[in-house]
Tab-separated table of C-alpha atoms in Angstrom:
chain	number	residue	atom	x	y	z
A	1	MET	CA	7.497	26.969	41.382
A	2	ALA	CA	5.148	23.851	43.145
A	3	ILE	CA	3.032	24.571	45.656
A	4	ILE	CA	3.697	22.514	48.377
A	5	ARG	CA	1.383	21.943	51.424
A	6	ALA	CA	2.608	21.693	54.856
A	7	ARG	CA	-0.202	19.634	55.764
A	8	GLY	CA	1.388	15.432	56.536
A	9	VAL	CA	4.559	18.068	58.238
A	10	ARG	CA	5.418	16.344	61.612
A	11	LEU	CA	5.175	18.849	64.030
A	12	GLY	CA	8.420	19.085	66.742
A	13	MET	CA	10.410	17.669	63.049
A	14	PRO	CA	14.276	19.140	63.360
A	15	ALA	CA	14.097	21.904	60.654
A	16	VAL	CA	16.337	20.673	58.247
A	17	ALA	CA	14.569	16.747	58.029
A	18	VAL	CA	11.541	18.967	56.900
A	19	ALA	CA	13.516	21.567	55.041
A	20	VAL	CA	14.679	18.088	53.679
A	21	LEU	CA	11.524	16.433	52.964
A	22	LEU	CA	10.261	19.648	51.382
A	23	ALA	CA	13.181	19.678	48.676
A	24	GLY	CA	12.341	16.091	47.446
A	25	CYS	CA	8.641	16.505	47.028
A	26	GLY	CA	9.729	19.590	44.016
A	27	THR	CA	12.319	16.010	43.012
A	28	GLN	CA	11.532	15.602	39.206
A	29	ARG	CA	13.377	12.761	37.198
A	30	PRO	CA	14.896	15.234	34.169
A	31	VAL	CA	12.666	14.282	30.715
A	32	ASP	CA	15.048	12.839	29.271
A	33	ASP	CA	15.772	9.751	31.714
A	34	VAL	CA	12.779	8.848	31.441
A	35	GLU	CA	12.879	5.604	28.978
A	36	GLY	CA	11.635	6.086	25.149
A	37	ALA	CA	11.217	9.267	26.148
A	38	GLY	CA	13.367	11.497	23.354
A	39	PRO	CA	15.124	15.111	23.750
A	40	SER	CA	12.070	17.404	23.980
A	41	GLY	CA	10.249	14.952	26.132
A	42	THR	CA	8.071	13.430	23.041
A	43	THR	CA	8.473	9.301	22.941
A	44	SER	CA	9.266	8.041	19.233
A	45	ALA	CA	6.046	6.353	18.012
A	46	ALA	CA	7.844	2.983	15.669
A	47	PRO	CA	6.457	3.394	12.325
A	48	SER	CA	2.937	1.113	11.912
A	49	GLY	CA	3.254	-0.327	8.524
A	50	PRO	CA	6.127	-0.890	6.263
A	51	VAL	CA	8.547	1.223	5.302
A	52	ASP	CA	9.078	2.043	1.441
A	53	HIS	CA	12.926	3.838	-0.078
A	54	ARG	CA	13.207	4.516	-3.359
A	55	CYS	CA	14.090	2.739	-5.494
A	56	PRO	CA	17.174	2.242	-8.683
A	57	GLY	CA	15.163	5.126	-11.319
A	58	GLU	CA	12.998	5.995	-8.682
A	59	GLU	CA	12.451	9.512	-9.545
A	60	ALA	CA	10.373	10.355	-6.326
A	61	ALA	CA	10.316	8.318	-2.817
A	62	PRO	CA	7.958	6.297	-1.807
A	63	GLU	CA	4.595	7.758	0.874
A	64	PRO	CA	5.045	6.629	4.000
A	65	SER	CA	2.283	3.617	4.088
A	66	GLY	CA	0.115	2.330	7.044
A	67	THR	CA	-0.770	5.674	8.348
A	68	ALA	CA	-4.139	6.709	9.103
A	69	ALA	CA	-4.158	9.526	5.999
A	70	SER	CA	-3.047	6.234	3.742
A	71	ALA	CA	-5.608	3.348	4.358
A	72	ALA	CA	-8.713	5.455	4.683
A	73	PRO	CA	-8.731	7.015	0.847
A	74	GLY	CA	-10.137	9.791	0.022
A	75	PRO	CA	-13.484	11.406	-1.455
A	76	ALA	CA	-10.870	11.090	-4.385
A	77	ASP	CA	-10.103	7.867	-4.741
A	78	THR	CA	-13.252	6.544	-3.872
A	79	ALA	CA	-14.764	8.009	-7.092
A	80	ALA	CA	-11.663	6.733	-9.092
A	81	SER	CA	-11.798	3.570	-7.144
A	82	THR	CA	-15.915	2.539	-8.232
A	83	ALA	CA	-16.320	1.028	-10.899
A	84	PRO	CA	-19.252	1.622	-13.261
A	85	GLY	CA	-22.985	0.709	-11.488
A	86	GLN	CA	-21.578	0.106	-8.084
A	87	SER	CA	-21.954	3.275	-5.413
A	88	ALA	CA	-19.108	4.194	-3.307
A	89	THR	CA	-19.053	1.177	-1.012
A	90	GLY	CA	-18.937	-1.236	-3.545
A	91	ALA	CA	-22.945	-2.108	-3.446
A	92	PRO	CA	-24.625	-2.200	-6.380
A	93	ALA	CA	-25.900	1.551	-7.473
A	94	GLY	CA	-29.537	2.067	-6.431
A	95	ALA	CA	-29.693	-0.290	-4.257
A	96	GLY	CA	-31.385	2.460	-1.472
A	97	PRO	CA	-29.639	3.933	1.855
A	98	ALA	CA	-26.876	1.560	3.289
A	99	THR	CA	-27.964	-1.675	5.288
A	100	PRO	CA	-25.790	-3.872	6.999
A	101	ASN	CA	-25.738	-6.251	4.478
A	102	ALA	CA	-24.222	-3.685	2.515
A	103	ASP	CA	-21.782	-2.090	4.642
A	104	HIS	CA	-19.826	-5.546	4.895
A	105	TYR	CA	-19.826	-5.401	1.253
A	106	ALA	CA	-16.375	-4.704	0.924
A	107	GLU	CA	-15.487	-6.003	3.868
A	108	ASN	CA	-16.741	-9.803	2.201
A	109	HIS	CA	-14.831	-8.652	-0.853
A	110	GLY	CA	-11.416	-8.387	0.272
A	111	PHE	CA	-10.033	-10.922	-1.760
A	112	MET	CA	-10.518	-8.953	-4.125
A	113	VAL	CA	-8.919	-6.599	-3.773
A	114	PRO	CA	-4.590	-6.866	-4.760
A	115	LEU	CA	-1.828	-6.788	-2.487
A	116	PRO	CA	0.822	-3.970	-2.504
A	117	LEU	CA	4.940	-4.643	-2.982
A	118	HIS	CA	6.737	-2.966	-0.651
A	119	GLY	CA	10.756	-3.390	0.208
A	120	ARG	CA	12.837	-5.533	-2.198
A	121	GLU	CA	9.920	-6.669	-3.584
A	122	ARG	CA	8.395	-3.132	-4.983
A	123	CYS	CA	11.475	-2.620	-6.587
A	124	GLU	CA	11.693	-5.981	-8.321
A	125	GLY	CA	7.998	-4.714	-9.357
A	126	LEU	CA	8.856	-1.244	-10.349
A	127	ALA	CA	11.665	-2.881	-13.033
A	128	ALA	CA	9.684	-5.416	-14.138
A	129	VAL	CA	6.813	-2.531	-15.307
A	130	ARG	CA	9.501	-0.875	-16.626
A	131	ARG	CA	10.809	-3.828	-18.235
A	132	VAL	CA	7.356	-4.462	-20.103
A	133	GLU	CA	7.286	-0.743	-21.004
A	134	LYS	CA	10.259	-0.884	-22.579
A	135	ALA	CA	9.335	-4.673	-24.986
A	136	LEU	CA	5.332	-3.213	-25.724
A	137	GLU	CA	6.717	0.710	-26.638
A	138	PRO	CA	7.487	-0.373	-30.472
A	139	LEU	CA	4.419	-1.929	-30.776
A	140	ARG	CA	2.349	0.442	-29.798
A	141	GLU	CA	4.531	3.002	-32.307
A	142	ARG	CA	3.851	1.140	-34.949
A	143	GLY	CA	0.513	0.771	-34.493
A	144	ASP	CA	0.349	-3.286	-33.312
A	145	PHE	CA	-2.236	-3.628	-31.115
A	146	THR	CA	-3.148	-7.715	-31.796
A	147	PRO	CA	-2.279	-10.155	-28.912
A	148	ASP	CA	-0.440	-12.009	-30.705
A	149	GLY	CA	2.214	-9.625	-30.735
A	150	ALA	CA	2.576	-8.636	-27.477
A	151	ASP	CA	2.528	-12.097	-26.527
A	152	ARG	CA	6.253	-12.546	-28.687
A	153	ALA	CA	7.196	-9.736	-26.421
A	154	LEU	CA	6.171	-10.140	-23.345
A	155	ALA	CA	7.426	-13.823	-23.981
A	156	GLY	CA	10.384	-12.696	-24.925
A	157	LEU	CA	11.481	-10.661	-21.858
A	158	GLY	CA	11.806	-14.759	-19.917
A	159	TYR	CA	9.120	-15.251	-19.048
A	160	ASP	CA	6.908	-19.176	-19.884
A	161	ALA	CA	4.415	-19.550	-21.971
A	162	GLU	CA	1.923	-20.154	-19.386
A	163	GLN	CA	3.119	-17.294	-17.104
A	164	VAL	CA	1.284	-14.150	-20.084
A	165	ARG	CA	-2.006	-13.632	-20.873
A	166	VAL	CA	-2.463	-11.146	-23.668
A	167	HIS	CA	-6.733	-10.078	-24.432
A	168	ARG	CA	-7.766	-7.963	-27.105
A	169	LEU	CA	-8.688	-4.229	-25.237
A	170	GLY	CA	-11.416	-2.705	-27.586
A	171	PRO	CA	-10.318	-2.470	-31.490
A	172	ASN	CA	-7.315	-0.887	-30.305
A	173	GLY	CA	-5.112	-2.174	-27.683
A	174	VAL	CA	-4.690	-5.825	-25.017
A	175	SER	CA	-4.761	-5.776	-21.488
A	176	PHE	CA	-1.766	-7.598	-19.977
A	177	LEU	CA	-1.155	-10.003	-17.236
A	178	LEU	CA	2.057	-11.590	-16.432
A	179	ASP	CA	1.735	-14.005	-13.549
A	180	ALA	CA	5.151	-14.682	-11.359
A	181	ALA	CA	3.467	-14.664	-8.509
A	182	PRO	CA	4.461	-13.679	-5.927
A	183	LEU	CA	5.605	-10.949	-8.289
A	184	CYS	CA	2.401	-10.082	-10.764
A	185	VAL	CA	2.538	-7.492	-13.135
A	186	GLU	CA	-1.083	-5.791	-15.110
A	187	GLY	CA	-1.489	-3.445	-17.269
A	188	THR	CA	-2.635	-1.939	-20.873
A	189	MET	CA	-1.592	-0.834	-24.391
A	190	GLY	CA	-3.452	1.618	-26.911
A	191	PRO	CA	-2.582	4.073	-28.826
A	192	ASP	CA	-2.290	6.853	-26.588
A	193	GLY	CA	0.491	4.562	-24.006
A	194	THR	CA	1.202	1.719	-22.093
A	195	ARG	CA	0.471	1.414	-17.977
A	196	ALA	CA	1.130	-1.447	-16.545
A	197	GLU	CA	1.229	-1.782	-12.891
A	198	ALA	CA	3.117	-4.368	-10.204
A	199	PHE	CA	1.583	-6.535	-7.669
A	200	GLY	CA	1.736	-9.354	-5.071
A	201	GLY	CA	-0.983	-11.587	-6.437
A	202	TYR	CA	-4.517	-11.535	-3.850
A	203	PRO	CA	-5.143	-12.904	-0.249
A	204	ASP	CA	-5.949	-16.423	-0.057
A	205	HIS	CA	-4.513	-16.729	-3.744
A	206	THR	CA	-2.266	-18.112	-5.268
A	207	GLY	CA	-2.024	-16.610	-8.793
A	208	CYS	CA	-2.357	-13.729	-9.714
A	209	ASP	CA	-5.169	-13.770	-11.933
A	210	ARG	CA	-8.473	-11.952	-10.315
A	211	PRO	CA	-10.661	-14.341	-8.533
A	212	SER	CA	-13.671	-15.165	-8.587
A	213	GLY	CA	-15.155	-16.116	-5.610
A	214	GLY	CA	-13.791	-16.184	-1.887
A	215	HIS	CA	-15.335	-16.404	1.470
């Protein structure tokens, strides 16, 4: 029950007027009448990033994007993404305590981070990955890890010759890049399996190859 002070009520006012005045002081608008408020009285926040839905053939729904938890990598993600000879910030290992220059290393090299796919483009990327893995699986099963064999298999998917780039990866493996920008597919094939990933190129770059220089 709201506590209402009588200070400010003029003496001599009719009792009915006083009662109406006091009743009006405790009147509040229902929570549901507040613009933007839901049934529980809380406002519904709009998604902070692109919303991805399950694509055909995808077993589980994608993780929400644009949230603080997904935007900031955890310790396991940082360790997994740290290249040999680099610290967790991306600066050369053994460089000593973090300095202003080291703190901005990752920011200055953001142009080398692949762009994720969302919406319809993400579904197209997943479909392209499945086609690539299916085309390379017969080669892997018979132990054909030559760049020429992989090149022919990938070109058979309808890519032009200049869109297919295959390189030898060790004694028994190949790496490949399909440059159909803005849809890119990159991966490897070896005795333990074929791994491919689709992405949307790089910032400030028109092709699918990883840029070596930027701002």
